[in-house]
């Protein structure tokens, strides 16, 4: 099977667990995910299958949307409710002060990632160091929080929707909001509602996928690879260029387009790949078709 299927990752599963179980369900080894979700988080986890695994590094950099409940007045070592409590404090700020502090985080931000994360420092994952009782200095990373919509404020809890760039840690956002409010904060729950163009309404739980596989209807749920590039125009290459096309060579065809990139197909409507438009030719960027 080749393409993408959006999985609704349930609580208790790691992203690696999802891939491992899918390999068993689909009887297929070539499977990859497009970005991790914490075990206690749930929601959209797009999974690439077969030739679609070539998409992983192309689409994981897209923006993501989360629905998060933040618990003020509590700090933990994991920055969520699963960790060891480091500090408790009364929440004395007003709802207006909470709202102002939260909205202050919209825009470009410099964020220090949590110790309990998969980021590597000197070859070691941070969570491995954290589990060994070590805390190391982490360099701030530039992120972008495009929009925060506050759904409800019922102190000490706040529920909000956050649309942000790749690399944003929602746990750390809760930590930083709590720090500004001087009472501390951590993440209580997290639902990823959108990633790579998929929403949680379009996502399937593992048990559902297993049922689809058993019934023979799973192919209908898999999104074609070229669907991820529909923002670009397309061209069908004449058969006289098939040898160049199937060997991944530059195609001497002139295409008029302002997009700069183009979806290339052969005359049998097989998707070949994404190409860069040059003045009088098409240069392959990523190939997906094996003759």
Short mmCIF file of C-alpha atoms in Angstrom, two decimals:
data_model
loop_
_atom_site.label_atom_id
_atom_site.label_comp_id
_atom_site.label_asym_id
_atom_site.label_seq_id
_atom_site.Cartn_x
_atom_site.Cartn_y
_atom_site.Cartn_z
CA UNK A 1 0.00 0.00 0.00
CA UNK A 2 1.27 3.46 -0.95
CA UNK A 3 0.01 6.80 0.31
CA UNK A 4 -1.04 8.36 3.60
CA UNK A 5 -3.58 7.40 6.21
CA UNK A 6 -4.44 9.70 9.08
CA UNK A 7 -4.47 7.80 12.36
CA UNK A 8 -6.28 9.03 15.46
CA UNK A 9 -3.63 8.24 18.06
CA UNK A 10 -5.22 7.30 21.34
CA UNK A 11 -3.82 7.89 24.81
CA UNK A 12 -1.24 5.41 25.99
CA UNK A 13 0.32 4.83 22.57
CA UNK A 14 3.64 6.29 21.47
CA UNK A 15 4.01 7.23 17.80
CA UNK A 16 6.40 4.27 17.51
CA UNK A 17 3.68 1.99 18.97
CA UNK A 18 1.28 3.14 16.25
CA UNK A 19 3.77 2.35 13.49
CA UNK A 20 4.58 -1.04 15.02
CA UNK A 21 0.92 -2.03 15.28
CA UNK A 22 0.21 -0.87 11.74
CA UNK A 23 3.05 -3.02 10.44
CA UNK A 24 1.27 -5.97 12.01
CA UNK A 25 -2.17 -4.99 10.69
CA UNK A 26 -1.04 -4.20 7.14
CA UNK A 27 1.69 -6.87 6.93
CA UNK A 28 3.91 -4.13 5.56
CA UNK A 29 7.30 -2.93 6.82
CA UNK A 30 7.68 0.37 4.99
CA UNK A 31 5.71 2.69 7.26
CA UNK A 32 6.67 6.03 8.82
CA UNK A 33 5.02 8.79 10.86
CA UNK A 34 5.16 12.55 10.33
CA UNK A 35 5.98 13.78 13.83
CA UNK A 36 5.66 12.43 17.34
CA UNK A 37 2.83 12.85 19.80
CA UNK A 38 3.35 12.35 23.54
CA UNK A 39 1.91 9.06 24.87
CA UNK A 40 -0.74 10.92 26.90
CA UNK A 41 -1.69 13.15 23.96
CA UNK A 42 -4.21 12.08 21.35
CA UNK A 43 -5.33 13.09 17.92
CA UNK A 44 -4.05 13.39 14.36
CA UNK A 45 -0.97 11.36 13.42
CA UNK A 46 -0.56 11.09 9.62
CA UNK A 47 1.16 7.83 8.67
CA UNK A 48 3.01 7.35 5.38
CA UNK A 49 2.84 3.97 3.68
CA UNK A 50 5.15 2.39 1.10
CA UNK A 51 6.38 4.94 -1.43
CA UNK A 52 4.55 7.54 0.65
CA UNK A 53 7.34 7.34 3.25
CA UNK A 54 9.30 9.65 0.94
CA UNK A 55 6.78 12.31 1.99
CA UNK A 56 7.70 12.22 5.69
CA UNK A 57 10.40 14.87 5.56
CA UNK A 58 8.33 17.02 3.19
CA UNK A 59 5.09 17.32 5.12
CA UNK A 60 6.16 17.06 8.76
CA UNK A 61 7.22 20.73 8.66
CA UNK A 62 3.65 21.92 8.19
CA UNK A 63 1.71 23.88 10.80
CA UNK A 64 -0.29 22.03 13.43
CA UNK A 65 -3.34 22.81 15.57
CA UNK A 66 -3.94 21.63 19.14
CA UNK A 67 -6.70 21.84 21.72
CA UNK A 68 -5.06 22.01 25.13
CA UNK A 69 -6.23 22.29 28.72
CA UNK A 70 -3.68 24.05 30.92
CA UNK A 71 -3.53 23.68 34.69
CA UNK A 72 -2.24 26.78 36.45
CA UNK A 73 -0.69 26.70 39.90
CA UNK A 74 1.22 23.50 39.27
CA UNK A 75 4.74 22.82 37.96
CA UNK A 76 6.05 19.33 37.12
CA UNK A 77 9.31 17.95 35.76
CA UNK A 78 7.60 16.71 32.58
CA UNK A 79 5.57 19.93 32.16
CA UNK A 80 2.37 17.88 32.14
CA UNK A 81 0.21 16.14 34.76
CA UNK A 82 2.10 12.83 34.46
CA UNK A 83 5.28 14.15 36.05
CA UNK A 84 6.60 14.74 39.54
CA UNK A 85 5.21 17.89 41.13
CA UNK A 86 7.97 20.45 41.64
CA UNK A 87 5.88 23.35 42.95
CA UNK A 88 2.32 24.23 43.81
CA UNK A 89 1.12 27.80 44.16
CA UNK A 90 -2.20 29.60 44.57
CA UNK A 91 -3.69 31.09 41.42
CA UNK A 92 -4.43 34.67 42.44
CA UNK A 93 -4.50 36.30 38.98
CA UNK A 94 -7.74 37.43 37.37
CA UNK A 95 -9.24 36.00 34.19
CA UNK A 96 -8.28 39.20 32.37
CA UNK A 97 -4.65 38.81 33.46
CA UNK A 98 -4.65 35.19 32.32
CA UNK A 99 -6.07 36.13 28.92
CA UNK A 100 -3.51 38.91 28.46
CA UNK A 101 -0.63 36.59 29.38
CA UNK A 102 -1.79 33.89 26.97
CA UNK A 103 -2.30 36.18 23.98
CA UNK A 104 1.16 37.63 24.60
CA UNK A 105 2.53 34.38 23.14
CA UNK A 106 1.07 34.89 19.67
CA UNK A 107 3.71 35.53 17.01
CA UNK A 108 7.39 34.65 16.78
CA UNK A 109 8.67 33.15 20.01
CA UNK A 110 11.88 31.78 21.47
CA UNK A 111 11.05 28.57 23.33
CA UNK A 112 13.22 26.33 25.50
CA UNK A 113 12.19 22.72 24.81
CA UNK A 114 11.30 20.43 27.74
CA UNK A 115 13.79 17.98 29.25
CA UNK A 116 11.30 15.20 28.57
CA UNK A 117 11.56 15.36 24.77
CA UNK A 118 13.23 13.42 21.96
CA UNK A 119 15.65 16.21 21.08
CA UNK A 120 19.24 14.98 21.05
CA UNK A 121 22.18 16.67 22.77
CA UNK A 122 25.59 15.09 22.22
CA UNK A 123 23.93 11.97 20.86
CA UNK A 124 21.62 11.50 23.85
CA UNK A 125 17.88 12.10 23.82
CA UNK A 126 16.81 14.61 26.44
CA UNK A 127 14.25 12.27 27.99
CA UNK A 128 16.98 9.66 28.50
CA UNK A 129 19.03 12.22 30.44
CA UNK A 130 15.94 13.33 32.37
CA UNK A 131 15.14 9.77 33.41
CA UNK A 132 18.70 9.47 34.68
CA UNK A 133 18.09 12.49 36.89
CA UNK A 134 20.12 14.90 34.76
CA UNK A 135 19.07 18.38 33.68
CA UNK A 136 21.10 20.00 30.90
CA UNK A 137 21.03 23.42 29.32
CA UNK A 138 18.83 23.57 26.24
CA UNK A 139 19.18 26.19 23.56
CA UNK A 140 16.03 28.18 22.80
CA UNK A 141 14.39 27.39 19.47
CA UNK A 142 12.50 29.81 17.25
CA UNK A 143 8.86 28.90 16.82
CA UNK A 144 5.77 30.69 15.57
CA UNK A 145 2.40 30.66 17.29
CA UNK A 146 -0.03 31.88 14.67
CA UNK A 147 -3.21 31.99 16.70
CA UNK A 148 -4.50 31.22 20.19
CA UNK A 149 -8.25 30.99 20.74
CA UNK A 150 -9.24 30.83 24.40
CA UNK A 151 -12.30 28.60 24.76
CA UNK A 152 -12.84 28.77 28.50
CA UNK A 153 -11.20 30.07 31.65
CA UNK A 154 -12.29 28.24 34.78
CA UNK A 155 -9.35 28.83 37.06
CA UNK A 156 -7.11 27.08 37.75
CA UNK A 157 -7.79 25.54 34.31
CA UNK A 158 -7.80 27.13 30.87
CA UNK A 159 -8.82 25.45 27.61
CA UNK A 160 -7.55 26.91 24.34
CA UNK A 161 -6.84 26.09 20.70
CA UNK A 162 -3.32 26.79 19.44
CA UNK A 163 -2.19 26.89 15.81
CA UNK A 164 1.59 26.79 15.62
CA UNK A 165 4.67 25.89 13.64
CA UNK A 166 6.58 22.63 13.69
CA UNK A 167 8.81 22.29 16.74
CA UNK A 168 6.40 24.00 19.14
CA UNK A 169 5.99 22.21 22.47
CA UNK A 170 2.54 22.89 23.90
CA UNK A 171 3.73 21.62 27.30
CA UNK A 172 6.41 24.29 27.29
CA UNK A 173 3.88 26.92 26.24
CA UNK A 174 1.84 26.06 29.35
CA UNK A 175 5.01 26.23 31.44
CA UNK A 176 5.91 29.65 30.08
CA UNK A 177 2.40 31.07 30.55
CA UNK A 178 2.46 29.88 34.15
CA UNK A 179 5.84 31.51 34.65
CA UNK A 180 4.60 34.87 33.40
CA UNK A 181 1.64 34.62 35.80
CA UNK A 182 4.05 33.73 38.67
CA UNK A 183 1.98 30.70 39.68
CA UNK A 184 3.44 28.06 37.41
CA UNK A 185 1.57 25.95 34.91
CA UNK A 186 1.54 22.63 33.14
CA UNK A 187 -0.43 20.79 30.48
CA UNK A 188 -3.42 18.74 31.64
CA UNK A 189 -4.61 17.31 28.31
CA UNK A 190 -3.74 17.64 24.63
CA UNK A 191 -5.62 16.86 21.43
CA UNK A 192 -3.96 17.46 18.07
CA UNK A 193 -6.86 18.49 15.88
CA UNK A 194 -4.98 19.12 12.63
CA UNK A 195 -1.65 18.17 11.05
CA UNK A 196 -0.36 17.97 7.46
CA UNK A 197 -3.77 19.05 6.17
CA UNK A 198 -5.66 16.27 8.02
CA UNK A 199 -8.19 16.88 10.78
CA UNK A 200 -9.16 14.54 13.59
CA UNK A 201 -12.55 14.07 11.89
CA UNK A 202 -10.66 12.47 8.97
CA UNK A 203 -8.59 10.19 11.18
CA UNK A 204 -9.11 6.53 12.05
CA UNK A 205 -8.40 4.64 15.25
CA UNK A 206 -6.21 1.56 15.02
CA UNK A 207 -9.12 -0.78 15.73
CA UNK A 208 -11.05 0.81 12.86
CA UNK A 209 -8.10 0.37 10.50
CA UNK A 210 -7.85 -3.27 11.52
CA UNK A 211 -11.54 -3.71 10.68
CA UNK A 212 -11.13 -1.96 7.31
CA UNK A 213 -8.19 -4.24 6.51
CA UNK A 214 -10.18 -7.34 7.40
CA UNK A 215 -13.16 -6.18 5.31
CA UNK A 216 -10.97 -5.22 2.34
CA UNK A 217 -12.04 -1.56 2.38
CA UNK A 218 -8.82 0.03 3.65
CA UNK A 219 -7.59 1.17 0.22
CA UNK A 220 -10.51 3.61 0.10
CA UNK A 221 -9.20 5.32 3.27
CA UNK A 222 -5.66 5.83 1.99
CA UNK A 223 -4.91 9.25 0.49
CA UNK A 224 -2.93 9.20 -2.76
CA UNK A 225 0.60 10.64 -2.67
CA UNK A 226 -0.06 13.28 -5.33
CA UNK A 227 -2.96 14.64 -3.27
CA UNK A 228 -0.38 16.29 -1.01
CA UNK A 229 0.80 18.45 -3.94
CA UNK A 230 -2.50 19.63 -5.39
CA UNK A 231 -1.45 23.25 -4.85
CA UNK A 232 0.88 22.83 -7.83
CA UNK A 233 -0.12 22.52 -11.51
CA UNK A 234 0.34 19.24 -13.36
CA UNK A 235 1.75 18.07 -16.67
CA UNK A 236 1.67 14.74 -18.53
CA UNK A 237 4.97 13.97 -20.22
CA UNK A 238 4.89 12.62 -23.80
CA UNK A 239 5.88 8.95 -24.16
CA UNK A 240 8.99 9.85 -26.18
CA UNK A 241 10.53 11.05 -22.89
CA UNK A 242 9.66 7.89 -20.93
CA UNK A 243 13.26 6.69 -20.64
CA UNK A 244 14.34 10.03 -19.12
CA UNK A 245 11.20 10.11 -16.99
CA UNK A 246 11.56 6.66 -15.45
CA UNK A 247 15.29 7.06 -14.89
CA UNK A 248 14.81 10.25 -12.91
CA UNK A 249 16.51 12.52 -15.43
CA UNK A 250 15.81 16.14 -16.34
CA UNK A 251 12.95 16.38 -18.85
CA UNK A 252 13.54 18.88 -21.71
CA UNK A 253 10.04 20.35 -21.66
CA UNK A 254 9.10 23.99 -21.32
CA UNK A 255 6.19 24.66 -18.95
CA UNK A 256 4.62 28.06 -18.33
CA UNK A 257 3.79 28.44 -14.64
CA UNK A 258 4.32 30.92 -11.81
CA UNK A 259 4.40 28.19 -9.14
CA UNK A 260 7.99 27.04 -9.66
CA UNK A 261 7.04 23.42 -8.95
CA UNK A 262 4.87 20.99 -10.85
CA UNK A 263 3.28 17.53 -10.53
CA UNK A 264 4.53 15.25 -13.27
CA UNK A 265 2.63 12.26 -14.69
CA UNK A 266 3.28 9.86 -17.54
CA UNK A 267 0.78 9.29 -20.32
CA UNK A 268 -0.78 6.43 -18.35
CA UNK A 269 -1.58 8.91 -15.55
CA UNK A 270 0.93 7.44 -13.11
CA UNK A 271 2.21 10.08 -10.71
CA UNK A 272 5.97 10.28 -11.20
CA UNK A 273 6.91 12.99 -8.74
CA UNK A 274 7.35 16.63 -7.89
CA UNK A 275 9.57 18.61 -10.25
CA UNK A 276 11.19 22.04 -10.30
CA UNK A 277 10.31 24.16 -13.30
CA UNK A 278 13.41 25.48 -15.07
CA UNK A 279 13.47 27.75 -18.12
CA UNK A 280 13.30 24.95 -20.69
CA UNK A 281 13.15 21.79 -18.59
CA UNK A 282 11.76 19.99 -15.55
CA UNK A 283 14.18 18.94 -12.81
CA UNK A 284 13.07 16.16 -10.41
CA UNK A 285 12.79 17.16 -6.74
CA UNK A 286 11.22 13.99 -5.32
CA UNK A 287 10.33 10.85 -7.26
CA UNK A 288 7.60 8.45 -6.16
CA UNK A 289 7.13 6.13 -9.15
CA UNK A 290 9.04 2.88 -9.68
CA UNK A 291 8.60 1.39 -13.14
#
